[in-house]
XYZ file of C-alpha atoms in Angstrom:
586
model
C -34.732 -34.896 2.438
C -36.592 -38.244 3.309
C -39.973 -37.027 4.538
C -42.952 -39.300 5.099
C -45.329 -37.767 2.405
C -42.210 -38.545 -0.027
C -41.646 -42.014 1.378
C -45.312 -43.257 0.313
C -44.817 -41.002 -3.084
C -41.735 -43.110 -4.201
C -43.020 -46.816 -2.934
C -46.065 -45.713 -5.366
C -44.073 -45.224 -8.329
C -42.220 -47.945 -9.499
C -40.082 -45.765 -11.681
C -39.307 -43.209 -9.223
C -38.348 -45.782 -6.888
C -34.607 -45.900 -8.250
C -34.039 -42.153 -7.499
C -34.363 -43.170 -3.875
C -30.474 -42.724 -3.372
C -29.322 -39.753 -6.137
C -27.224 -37.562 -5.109
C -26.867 -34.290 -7.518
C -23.606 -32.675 -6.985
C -23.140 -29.218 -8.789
C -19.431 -28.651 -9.854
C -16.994 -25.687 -10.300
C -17.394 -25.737 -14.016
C -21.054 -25.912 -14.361
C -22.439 -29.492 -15.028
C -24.470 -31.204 -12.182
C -23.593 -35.173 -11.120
C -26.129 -37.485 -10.349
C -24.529 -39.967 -8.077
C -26.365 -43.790 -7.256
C -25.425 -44.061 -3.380
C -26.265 -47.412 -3.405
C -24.535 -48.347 -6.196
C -21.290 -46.383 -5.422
C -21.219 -45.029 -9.405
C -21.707 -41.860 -11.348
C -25.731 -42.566 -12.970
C -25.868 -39.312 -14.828
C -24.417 -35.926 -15.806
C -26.351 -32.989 -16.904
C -24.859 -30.651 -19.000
C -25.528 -27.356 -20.618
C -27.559 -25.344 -18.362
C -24.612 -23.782 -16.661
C -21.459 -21.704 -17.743
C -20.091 -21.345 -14.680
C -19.613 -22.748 -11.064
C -23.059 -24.130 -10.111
C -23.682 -22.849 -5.962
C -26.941 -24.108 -4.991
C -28.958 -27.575 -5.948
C -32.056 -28.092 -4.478
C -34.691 -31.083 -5.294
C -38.043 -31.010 -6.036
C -41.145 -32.682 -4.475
C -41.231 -33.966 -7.638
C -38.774 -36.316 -8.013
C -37.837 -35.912 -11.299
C -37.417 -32.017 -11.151
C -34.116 -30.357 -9.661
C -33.006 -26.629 -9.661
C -29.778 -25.484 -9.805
C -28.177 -21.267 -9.553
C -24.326 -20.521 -10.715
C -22.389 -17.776 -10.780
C -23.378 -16.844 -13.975
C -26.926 -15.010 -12.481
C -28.555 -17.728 -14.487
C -31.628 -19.898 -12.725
C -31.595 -23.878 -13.947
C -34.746 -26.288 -14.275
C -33.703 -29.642 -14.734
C -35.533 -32.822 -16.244
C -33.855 -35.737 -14.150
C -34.831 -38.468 -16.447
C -34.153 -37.092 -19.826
C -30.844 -35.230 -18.342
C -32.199 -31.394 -20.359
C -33.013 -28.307 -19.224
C -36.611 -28.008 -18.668
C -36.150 -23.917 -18.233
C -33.269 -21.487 -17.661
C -33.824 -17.807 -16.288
C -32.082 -14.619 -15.191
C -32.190 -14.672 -11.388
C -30.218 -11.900 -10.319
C -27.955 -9.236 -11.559
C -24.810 -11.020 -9.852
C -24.414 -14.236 -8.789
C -27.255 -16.323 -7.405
C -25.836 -18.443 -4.245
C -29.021 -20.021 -2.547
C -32.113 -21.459 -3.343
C -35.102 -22.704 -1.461
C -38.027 -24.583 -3.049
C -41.743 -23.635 -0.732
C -43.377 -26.195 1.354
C -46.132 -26.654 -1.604
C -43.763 -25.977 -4.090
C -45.403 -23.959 -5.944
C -42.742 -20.992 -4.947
C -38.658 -20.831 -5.419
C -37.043 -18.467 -3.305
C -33.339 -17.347 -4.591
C -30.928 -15.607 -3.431
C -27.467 -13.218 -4.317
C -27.665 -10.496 -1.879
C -31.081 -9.922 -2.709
C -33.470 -12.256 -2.025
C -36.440 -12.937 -4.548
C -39.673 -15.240 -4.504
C -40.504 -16.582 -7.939
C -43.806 -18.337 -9.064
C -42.292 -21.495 -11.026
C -45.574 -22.102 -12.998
C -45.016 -18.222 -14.563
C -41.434 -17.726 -13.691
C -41.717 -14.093 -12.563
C -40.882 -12.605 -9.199
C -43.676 -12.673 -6.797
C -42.102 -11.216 -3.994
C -38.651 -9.083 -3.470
C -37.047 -8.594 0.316
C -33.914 -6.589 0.857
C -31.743 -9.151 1.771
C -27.931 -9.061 3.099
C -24.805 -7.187 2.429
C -23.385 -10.046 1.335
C -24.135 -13.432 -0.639
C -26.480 -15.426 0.874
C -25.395 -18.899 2.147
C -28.666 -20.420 3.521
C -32.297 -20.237 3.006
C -35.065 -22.117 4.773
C -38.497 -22.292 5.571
C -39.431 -22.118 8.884
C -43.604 -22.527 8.991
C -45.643 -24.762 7.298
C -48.992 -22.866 7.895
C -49.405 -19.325 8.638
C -50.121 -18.312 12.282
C -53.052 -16.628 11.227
C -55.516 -19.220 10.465
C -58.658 -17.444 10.245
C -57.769 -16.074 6.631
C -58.147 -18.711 3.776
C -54.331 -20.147 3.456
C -53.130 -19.854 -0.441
C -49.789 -21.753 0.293
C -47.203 -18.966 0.883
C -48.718 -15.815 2.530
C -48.154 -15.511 6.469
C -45.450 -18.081 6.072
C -41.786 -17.265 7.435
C -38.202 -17.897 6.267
C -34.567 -17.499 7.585
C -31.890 -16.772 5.740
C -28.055 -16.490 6.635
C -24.873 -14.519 4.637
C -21.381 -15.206 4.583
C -19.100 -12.847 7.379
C -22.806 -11.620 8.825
C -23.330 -12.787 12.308
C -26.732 -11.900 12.041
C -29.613 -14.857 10.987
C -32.823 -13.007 9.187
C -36.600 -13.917 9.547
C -38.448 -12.669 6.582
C -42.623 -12.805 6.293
C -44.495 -13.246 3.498
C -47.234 -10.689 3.275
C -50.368 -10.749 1.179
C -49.271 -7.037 0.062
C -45.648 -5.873 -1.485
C -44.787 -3.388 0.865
C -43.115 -4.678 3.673
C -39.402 -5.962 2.229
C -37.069 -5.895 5.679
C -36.525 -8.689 8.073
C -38.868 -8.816 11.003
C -36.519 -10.292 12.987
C -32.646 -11.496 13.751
C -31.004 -14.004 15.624
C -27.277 -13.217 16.807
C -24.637 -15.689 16.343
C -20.516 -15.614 17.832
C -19.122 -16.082 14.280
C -20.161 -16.605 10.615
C -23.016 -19.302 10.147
C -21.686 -22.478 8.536
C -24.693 -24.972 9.140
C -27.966 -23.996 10.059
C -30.962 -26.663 10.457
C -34.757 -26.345 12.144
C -37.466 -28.211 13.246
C -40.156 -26.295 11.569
C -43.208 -25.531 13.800
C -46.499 -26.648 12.451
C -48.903 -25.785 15.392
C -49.367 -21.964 16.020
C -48.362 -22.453 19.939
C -44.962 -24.553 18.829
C -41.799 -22.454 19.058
C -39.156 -22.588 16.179
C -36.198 -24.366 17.440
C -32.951 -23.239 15.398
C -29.442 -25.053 15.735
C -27.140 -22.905 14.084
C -22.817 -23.698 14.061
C -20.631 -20.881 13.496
C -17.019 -21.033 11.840
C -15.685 -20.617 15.423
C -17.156 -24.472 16.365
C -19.757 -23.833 18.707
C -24.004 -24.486 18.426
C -26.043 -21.839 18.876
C -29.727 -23.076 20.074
C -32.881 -21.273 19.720
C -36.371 -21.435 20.348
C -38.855 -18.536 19.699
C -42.517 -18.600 18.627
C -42.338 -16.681 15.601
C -45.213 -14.023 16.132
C -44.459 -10.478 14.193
C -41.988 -8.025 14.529
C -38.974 -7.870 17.004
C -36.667 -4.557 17.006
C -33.958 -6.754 18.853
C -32.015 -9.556 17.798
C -32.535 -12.487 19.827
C -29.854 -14.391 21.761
C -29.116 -17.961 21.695
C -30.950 -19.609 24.787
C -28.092 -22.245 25.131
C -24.904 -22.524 23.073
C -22.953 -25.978 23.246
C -19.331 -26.294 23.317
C -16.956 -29.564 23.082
C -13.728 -29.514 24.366
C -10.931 -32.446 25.326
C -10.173 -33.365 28.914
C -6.979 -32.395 28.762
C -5.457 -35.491 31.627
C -2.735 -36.759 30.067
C 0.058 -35.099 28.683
C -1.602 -31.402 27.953
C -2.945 -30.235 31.206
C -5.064 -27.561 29.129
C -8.639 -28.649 27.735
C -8.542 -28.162 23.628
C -11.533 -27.032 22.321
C -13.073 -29.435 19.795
C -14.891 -27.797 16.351
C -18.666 -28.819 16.052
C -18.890 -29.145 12.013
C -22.524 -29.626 12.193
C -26.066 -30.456 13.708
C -29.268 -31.554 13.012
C -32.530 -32.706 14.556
C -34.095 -35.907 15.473
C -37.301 -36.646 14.271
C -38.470 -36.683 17.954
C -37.136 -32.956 18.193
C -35.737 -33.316 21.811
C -32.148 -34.705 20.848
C -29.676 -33.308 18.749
C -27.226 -35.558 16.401
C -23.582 -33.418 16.398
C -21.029 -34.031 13.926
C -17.648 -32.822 15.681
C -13.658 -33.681 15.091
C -11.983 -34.052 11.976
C -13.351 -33.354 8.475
C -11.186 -36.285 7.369
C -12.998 -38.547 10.679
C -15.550 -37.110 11.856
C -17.622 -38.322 15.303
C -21.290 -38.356 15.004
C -23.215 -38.387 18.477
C -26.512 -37.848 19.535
C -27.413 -35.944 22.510
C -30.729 -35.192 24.408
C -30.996 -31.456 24.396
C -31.418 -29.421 27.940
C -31.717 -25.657 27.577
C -32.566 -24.767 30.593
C -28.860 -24.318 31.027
C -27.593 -21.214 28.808
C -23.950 -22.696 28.147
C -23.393 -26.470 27.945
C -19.418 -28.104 27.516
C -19.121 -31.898 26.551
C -16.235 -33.425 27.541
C -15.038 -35.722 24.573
C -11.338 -37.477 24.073
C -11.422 -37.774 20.661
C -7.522 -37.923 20.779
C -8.017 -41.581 21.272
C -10.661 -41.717 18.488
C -9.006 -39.947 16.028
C -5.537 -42.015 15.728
C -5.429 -41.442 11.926
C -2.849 -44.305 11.089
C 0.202 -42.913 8.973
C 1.682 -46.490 7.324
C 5.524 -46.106 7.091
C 6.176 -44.901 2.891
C 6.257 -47.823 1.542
C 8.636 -47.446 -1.692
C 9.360 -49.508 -4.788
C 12.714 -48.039 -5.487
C 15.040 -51.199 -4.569
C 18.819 -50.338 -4.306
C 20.714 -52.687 -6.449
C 24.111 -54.503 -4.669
C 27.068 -53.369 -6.608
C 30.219 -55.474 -6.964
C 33.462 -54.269 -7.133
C 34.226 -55.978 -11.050
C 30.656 -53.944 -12.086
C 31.175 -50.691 -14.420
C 29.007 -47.660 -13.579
C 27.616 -45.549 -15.770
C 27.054 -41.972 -15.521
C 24.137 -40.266 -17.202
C 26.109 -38.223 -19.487
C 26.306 -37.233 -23.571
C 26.458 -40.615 -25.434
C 29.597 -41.285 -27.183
C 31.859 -39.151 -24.852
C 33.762 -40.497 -21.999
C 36.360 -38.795 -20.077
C 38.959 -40.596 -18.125
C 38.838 -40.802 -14.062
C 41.897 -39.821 -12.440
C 42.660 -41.782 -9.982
C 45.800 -40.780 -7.438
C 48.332 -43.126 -7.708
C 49.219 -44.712 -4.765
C 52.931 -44.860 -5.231
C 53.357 -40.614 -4.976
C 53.568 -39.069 -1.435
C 51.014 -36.606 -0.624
C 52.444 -32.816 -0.359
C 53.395 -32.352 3.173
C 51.976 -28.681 4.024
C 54.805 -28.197 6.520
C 56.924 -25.204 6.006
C 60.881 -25.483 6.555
C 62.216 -23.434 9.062
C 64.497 -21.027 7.365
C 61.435 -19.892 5.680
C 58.303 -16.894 6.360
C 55.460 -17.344 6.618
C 53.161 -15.080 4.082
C 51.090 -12.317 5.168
C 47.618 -12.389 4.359
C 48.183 -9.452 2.055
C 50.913 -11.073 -0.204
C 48.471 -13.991 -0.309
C 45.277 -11.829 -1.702
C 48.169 -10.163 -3.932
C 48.856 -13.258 -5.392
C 45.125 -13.787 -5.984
C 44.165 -10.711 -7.753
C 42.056 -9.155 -5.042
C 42.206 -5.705 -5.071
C 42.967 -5.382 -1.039
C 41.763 -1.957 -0.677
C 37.849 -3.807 -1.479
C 38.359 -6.405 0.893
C 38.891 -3.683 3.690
C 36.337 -1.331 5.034
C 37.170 1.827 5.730
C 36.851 2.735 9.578
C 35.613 -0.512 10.620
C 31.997 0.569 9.469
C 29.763 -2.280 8.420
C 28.648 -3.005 5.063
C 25.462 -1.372 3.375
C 23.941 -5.569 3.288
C 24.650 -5.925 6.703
C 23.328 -2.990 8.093
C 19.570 -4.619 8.079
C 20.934 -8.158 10.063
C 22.512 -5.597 12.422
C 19.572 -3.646 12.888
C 17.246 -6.871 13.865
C 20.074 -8.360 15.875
C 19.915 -5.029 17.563
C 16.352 -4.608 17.568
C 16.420 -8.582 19.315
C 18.534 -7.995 22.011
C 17.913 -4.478 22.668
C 21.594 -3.792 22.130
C 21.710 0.213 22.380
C 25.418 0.557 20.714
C 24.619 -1.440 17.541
C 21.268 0.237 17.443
C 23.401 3.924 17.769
C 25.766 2.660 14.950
C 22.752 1.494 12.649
C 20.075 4.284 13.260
C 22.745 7.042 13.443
C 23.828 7.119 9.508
C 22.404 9.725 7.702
C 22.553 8.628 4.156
C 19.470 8.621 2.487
C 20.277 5.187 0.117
C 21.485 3.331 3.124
C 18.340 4.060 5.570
C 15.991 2.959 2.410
C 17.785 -0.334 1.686
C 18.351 -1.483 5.375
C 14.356 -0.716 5.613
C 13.944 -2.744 2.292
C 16.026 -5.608 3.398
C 14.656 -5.947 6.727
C 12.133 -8.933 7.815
C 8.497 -8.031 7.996
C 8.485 -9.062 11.524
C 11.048 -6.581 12.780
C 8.841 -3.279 11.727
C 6.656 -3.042 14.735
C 9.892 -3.008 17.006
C 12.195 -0.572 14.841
C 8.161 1.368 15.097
C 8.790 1.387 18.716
C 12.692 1.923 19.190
C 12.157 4.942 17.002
C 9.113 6.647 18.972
C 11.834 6.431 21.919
C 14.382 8.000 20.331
C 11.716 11.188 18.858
C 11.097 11.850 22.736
C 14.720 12.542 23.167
C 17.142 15.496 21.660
C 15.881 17.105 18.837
C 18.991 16.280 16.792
C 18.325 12.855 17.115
C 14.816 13.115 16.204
C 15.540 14.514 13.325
C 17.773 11.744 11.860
C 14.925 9.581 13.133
C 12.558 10.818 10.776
C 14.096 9.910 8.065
C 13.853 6.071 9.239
C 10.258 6.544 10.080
C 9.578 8.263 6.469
C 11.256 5.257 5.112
C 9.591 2.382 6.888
C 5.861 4.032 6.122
C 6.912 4.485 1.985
C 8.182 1.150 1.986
C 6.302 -0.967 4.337
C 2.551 0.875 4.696
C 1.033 -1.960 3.070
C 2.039 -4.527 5.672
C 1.021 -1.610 8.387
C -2.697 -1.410 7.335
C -2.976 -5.246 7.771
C -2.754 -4.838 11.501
C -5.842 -4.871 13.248
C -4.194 -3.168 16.406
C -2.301 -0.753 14.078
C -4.269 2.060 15.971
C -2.613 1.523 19.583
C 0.433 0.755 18.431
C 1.026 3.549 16.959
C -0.727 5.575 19.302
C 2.053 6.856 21.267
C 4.054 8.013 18.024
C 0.911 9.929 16.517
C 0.272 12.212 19.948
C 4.276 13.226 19.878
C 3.899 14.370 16.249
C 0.870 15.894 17.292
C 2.151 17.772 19.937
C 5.397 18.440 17.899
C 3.353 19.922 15.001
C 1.391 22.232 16.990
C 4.099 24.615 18.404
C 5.533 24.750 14.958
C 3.344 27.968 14.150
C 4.386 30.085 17.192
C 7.948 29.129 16.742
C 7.827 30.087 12.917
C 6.554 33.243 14.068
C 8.933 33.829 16.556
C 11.324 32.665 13.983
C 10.257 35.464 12.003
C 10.718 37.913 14.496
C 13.827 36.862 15.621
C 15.244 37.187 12.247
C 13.668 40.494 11.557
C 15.445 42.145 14.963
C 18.626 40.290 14.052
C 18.909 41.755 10.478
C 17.791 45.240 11.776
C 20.529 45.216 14.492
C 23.424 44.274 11.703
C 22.079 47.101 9.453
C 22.383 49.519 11.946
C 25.784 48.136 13.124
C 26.947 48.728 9.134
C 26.027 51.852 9.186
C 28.026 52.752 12.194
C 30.725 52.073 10.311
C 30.708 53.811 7.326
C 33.380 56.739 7.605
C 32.188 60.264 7.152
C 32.282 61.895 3.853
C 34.799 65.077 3.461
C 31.988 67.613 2.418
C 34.812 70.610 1.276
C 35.351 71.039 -2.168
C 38.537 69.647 -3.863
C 38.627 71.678 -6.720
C 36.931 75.200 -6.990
C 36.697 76.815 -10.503
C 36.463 80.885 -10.949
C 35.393 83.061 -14.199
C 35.918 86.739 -14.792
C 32.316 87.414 -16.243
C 30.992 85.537 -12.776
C 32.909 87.979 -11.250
C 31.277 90.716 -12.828
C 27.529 89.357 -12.251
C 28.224 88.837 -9.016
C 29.469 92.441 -8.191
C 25.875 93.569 -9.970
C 24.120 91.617 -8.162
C 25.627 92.605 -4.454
C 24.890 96.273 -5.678
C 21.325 95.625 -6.606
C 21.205 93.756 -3.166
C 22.608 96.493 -1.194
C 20.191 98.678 -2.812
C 16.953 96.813 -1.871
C 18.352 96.208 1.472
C 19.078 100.167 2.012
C 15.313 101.268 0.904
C 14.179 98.194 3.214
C 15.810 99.795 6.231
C 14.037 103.149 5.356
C 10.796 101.833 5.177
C 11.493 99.632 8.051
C 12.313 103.488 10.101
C 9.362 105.097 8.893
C 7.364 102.081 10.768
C 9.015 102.429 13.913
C 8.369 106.304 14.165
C 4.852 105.388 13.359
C 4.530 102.887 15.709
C 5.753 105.333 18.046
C 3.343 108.111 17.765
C 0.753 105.671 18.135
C 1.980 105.040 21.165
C 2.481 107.982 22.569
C -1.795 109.349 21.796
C -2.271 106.222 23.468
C -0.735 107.394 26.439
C -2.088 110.421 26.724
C -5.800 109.678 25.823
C -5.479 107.700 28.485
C -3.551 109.917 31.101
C -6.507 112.644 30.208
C -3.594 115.058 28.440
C -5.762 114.792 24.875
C -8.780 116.586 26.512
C -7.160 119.419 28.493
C -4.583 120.734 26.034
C -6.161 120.383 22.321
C -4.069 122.905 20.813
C -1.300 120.923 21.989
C -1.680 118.393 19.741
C -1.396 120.158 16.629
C 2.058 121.544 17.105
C 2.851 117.912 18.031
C 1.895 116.564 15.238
């Protein structure tokens, strides 16, 4: 932060001149160090502005002014020289994680997700822009004088800023306008990875493109140049993007690829100076820039350069030579001593030899003689044990070994197939995944003992599942056959139902069949004298009415009969020739 105009500021001031080298260092639990770099020693520590971990610390162009932002949404004003706070505000409704002081500095710009401008003489918000999804890692100014110059310049409007979030691989341009109501980005740069270091030569002449050297968390440098000029729908690409990587001659025959850590401009704008390697060592180089090539790879052995020497352990324990006269003591209870046996050397030792008159003992007599029940010791059938039924299953699983797999995946207890799952390494569930989609294509008895494994390996081990990130194809296979499974389970439930209904109806009938017939004749018939009687009244009293029905059924006949017979004649002609016929027929 060594500019020219600050240069001549500090050789003015004679006071000012010490803060040359401070360093101000904000800490996890809220104070802010001020550290002499030529001196090598702590100078000052400022205290009380802060609860919590302090994320931003930017200095002012006046030297004796810093501002710090924390976690606790809380906006610090420091006083260098008396070590107070000078003023302390709310800056956000979370935590505030950037901040970015205006090339007059006359403006703060802060950051959470949000991003605000605030006046610093009034401490209100002058501006508000939508910002990122998530916290905001960098903020910079990238014009010194609006691109407009015909309108009367007031220090911040037409100027534009960039500002970068953590896990967004997009870098925002933002422009100030004289009016509030434009608040989105007007443009984006696109990056490989998450921005870790951003820096920019700042354009000062309207024609001068904005030259951008951005490193992602991947390692690689992202160049840009654009003339910042309005609106762009598009994000722009980096117009070159530098790699390093090792030469990979000697003993690896593949090139390693080498992490930038960070880059900055020269002065002169036309080289770059790239910090790459190790944190612990790392390799600062400058290099003249050339983008007229879009992808650049440097060549560096840094296996050479970084050698970090590992000194043998040097230790201060020394060994002390012990005599054979010197008495040993054992850390023990003070006061107690128990006596050493030593074997004398005068007894034989117990030959194990047995004499040959004598048999030898069988294992059982042996565990009889130890207490063991014998009947634990052996397992029934040969069957493994519930604990080993998980090391056979990745053994199995390992080697692809299709009887130990039949014996394991084959039981149908529902407490063994939970603890084998339970037991069994994380690193065996994608393969007992796969073995079981096999076995679901085959016999539908087997697939139904396999669902109970695959029921018990999602329960048990769906967290671990949803961690993949190619959990999708992997399981892709397995989803369509329970897809296509599932979907003739309605027209087999109905034919089910069918089935069942003709089956039952056919059984009925069959039952029915072969029910003997009932004997419909009377067993037992009872008779009474006065029935007797009634019943002789009654057949005279039906004789009667069927006598009188007979004679009136005669008298119709004859009627009938007659009729007939006028008919006749009437229409043979008789009943107009002979009228005095008729009367002695009738």
């Amino acid at each position: 932060q060594d500019g020219p105009q600050r240069k001549k500021r500090k050789s003015e001031v004679g006071e000012v001149d010490k803060q040359l080298d401070v360093l101000a260092i904000g800490t996890a639990v809220g104070s802010i160090l001020l550290y002499s770099t030529v001196k090598g020693e702590l100078q000052s520590k400022l205290d009380g502005g802060h609860d919590s971990r302090v994320n931003c610390v930017r200095w002012h162009q006046d030297n004796c002014c810093l501002y710090s932002c924390s976690d606790d949404k809380h906006i610090v004003e420091w006083n260098t020289q008396t070590c107070k706070v000078k003023c302390k505000w709310k800056g956000d409704n979370s935590s505030v994680t950037c901040l970015c002081i205006s090339p007059d500095g006359k403006m703060l710009l802060s950051a959470g997700r949000t991003i605000k401008l605030w006046d610093l003489e009034t401490k209100e918000v002058y501006r508000h822009f939508t910002g990122h999804a998530t916290s905001v890692s960098s903020l910079m100014f990238t014009t010194v004088k609006p691109m407009n110059e015909s309108k009367p310049f007031d220090g911040i409007t037409g100027l534009y800023f960039l500002s970068g979030a953590i896990h967004d691989r997009l870098l925002s341009v933002w422009y100030i306008r004289s009016d509030r109501k434009e608040k989105n980005a007007v443009m984006s740069f696109t990056v490989t990875d998450e921005p870790t270091f951003v820096d920019l030569a700042v354009s000062e002449v309207k024609e001068e493109p904005v030259k951008l050297a951005v490193v992602c968390r991947d390692g690689q440098l992202h160049l840009f140049e654009h003339i910042l000029n309005g609106y762009c729908k598009k994000p722009l690409t980096s117009n070159c993007t530098i790699q390093i990587a090792t030469p990979g001659n000697d003993g690896d025959s593949t090139p390693k690829p080498v992490p930038i850590l960070a880059a900055a401009f020269c002065t002169d704008k036309q080289s770059l100076l790239l910090v790459y390697g190790n944190t612990l060592q790392p390799i600062i180089e400058k290099v003249s820039l050339n983008t007229s090539e879009s992808h650049i790879c440097l060549v560096r052995d840094i296996q050479k350069v970084l050698s970090l020497k590992t000194d043998a352990a040097l230790t201060k324990v020394k060994t002390p030579v012990v005599n054979s006269d010197t008495k040993v003591l054992v850390p023990g209870i003070p006061g107690h001593s128990t006596a050493v046996k030593t074997p004398a050397l005068g007894k034989e030792k117990k030959k194990n030899k047995r004499k040959p008159g004598e048999t030898e003992e069988s294992i059982e007599e042996r565990l009889g003689a130890l207490d063991i029940d014998v009947s634990k010791v052996k397992t029934p059938g040969g069957l493994p044990q519930t604990d080993s039924f998980a090391v056979l299953l990745v053994q199995g699983l390992e080697s692809n070994d299709a009887e130990i797999l039949n014996k394991v995946l084959n039981t149908r207890k529902e407490t063994i197939v939970k603890n084998t799952v339970a037991r069994m390494p994380i690193h065996a569930v994608i393969p007992l995944l796969h073995e079981l989609t096999k076995r679901l294509q085959g016999n539908p008895y087997s697939a139904s003992v396999m669902v109970r494994w695959l029921k018990s390996v999602f329960t048990l081990h769906a967290s671990y599942l949803s961690t993949l990130p190619d959990l999708i194809p992997q399981l892709g296979m397995l989803y369509q056959l329970m897809e296509s499974r599932v979907k003739t389970l309605q027209k087999l439930s109905r034919l089910h139902g069918r089935l069942f209904i003709l089956v039952t109806q056919v059984a009925a009938s069959q039952t029915v069949q072969d029910v003997p017939e009932v004997n419909q004749t009377a067993k037992l018939v009872y008779e009474d004298d006065s029935s007797e009687e009634e019943g002789s009244d009654d057949e005279m009293i039906a004789d009667k009415d069927s006598d009188e029905n007979w004679d009136e059924d005669e008298e119709k006949e004859e009627q009938s009969d007659e009729q007939d017979m006028t008919v006749e004649k009437e229409i043979n002609g008789d009943s107009d020739l002979e009228p005095e016929n008729e009367s002695e027929e009738e």
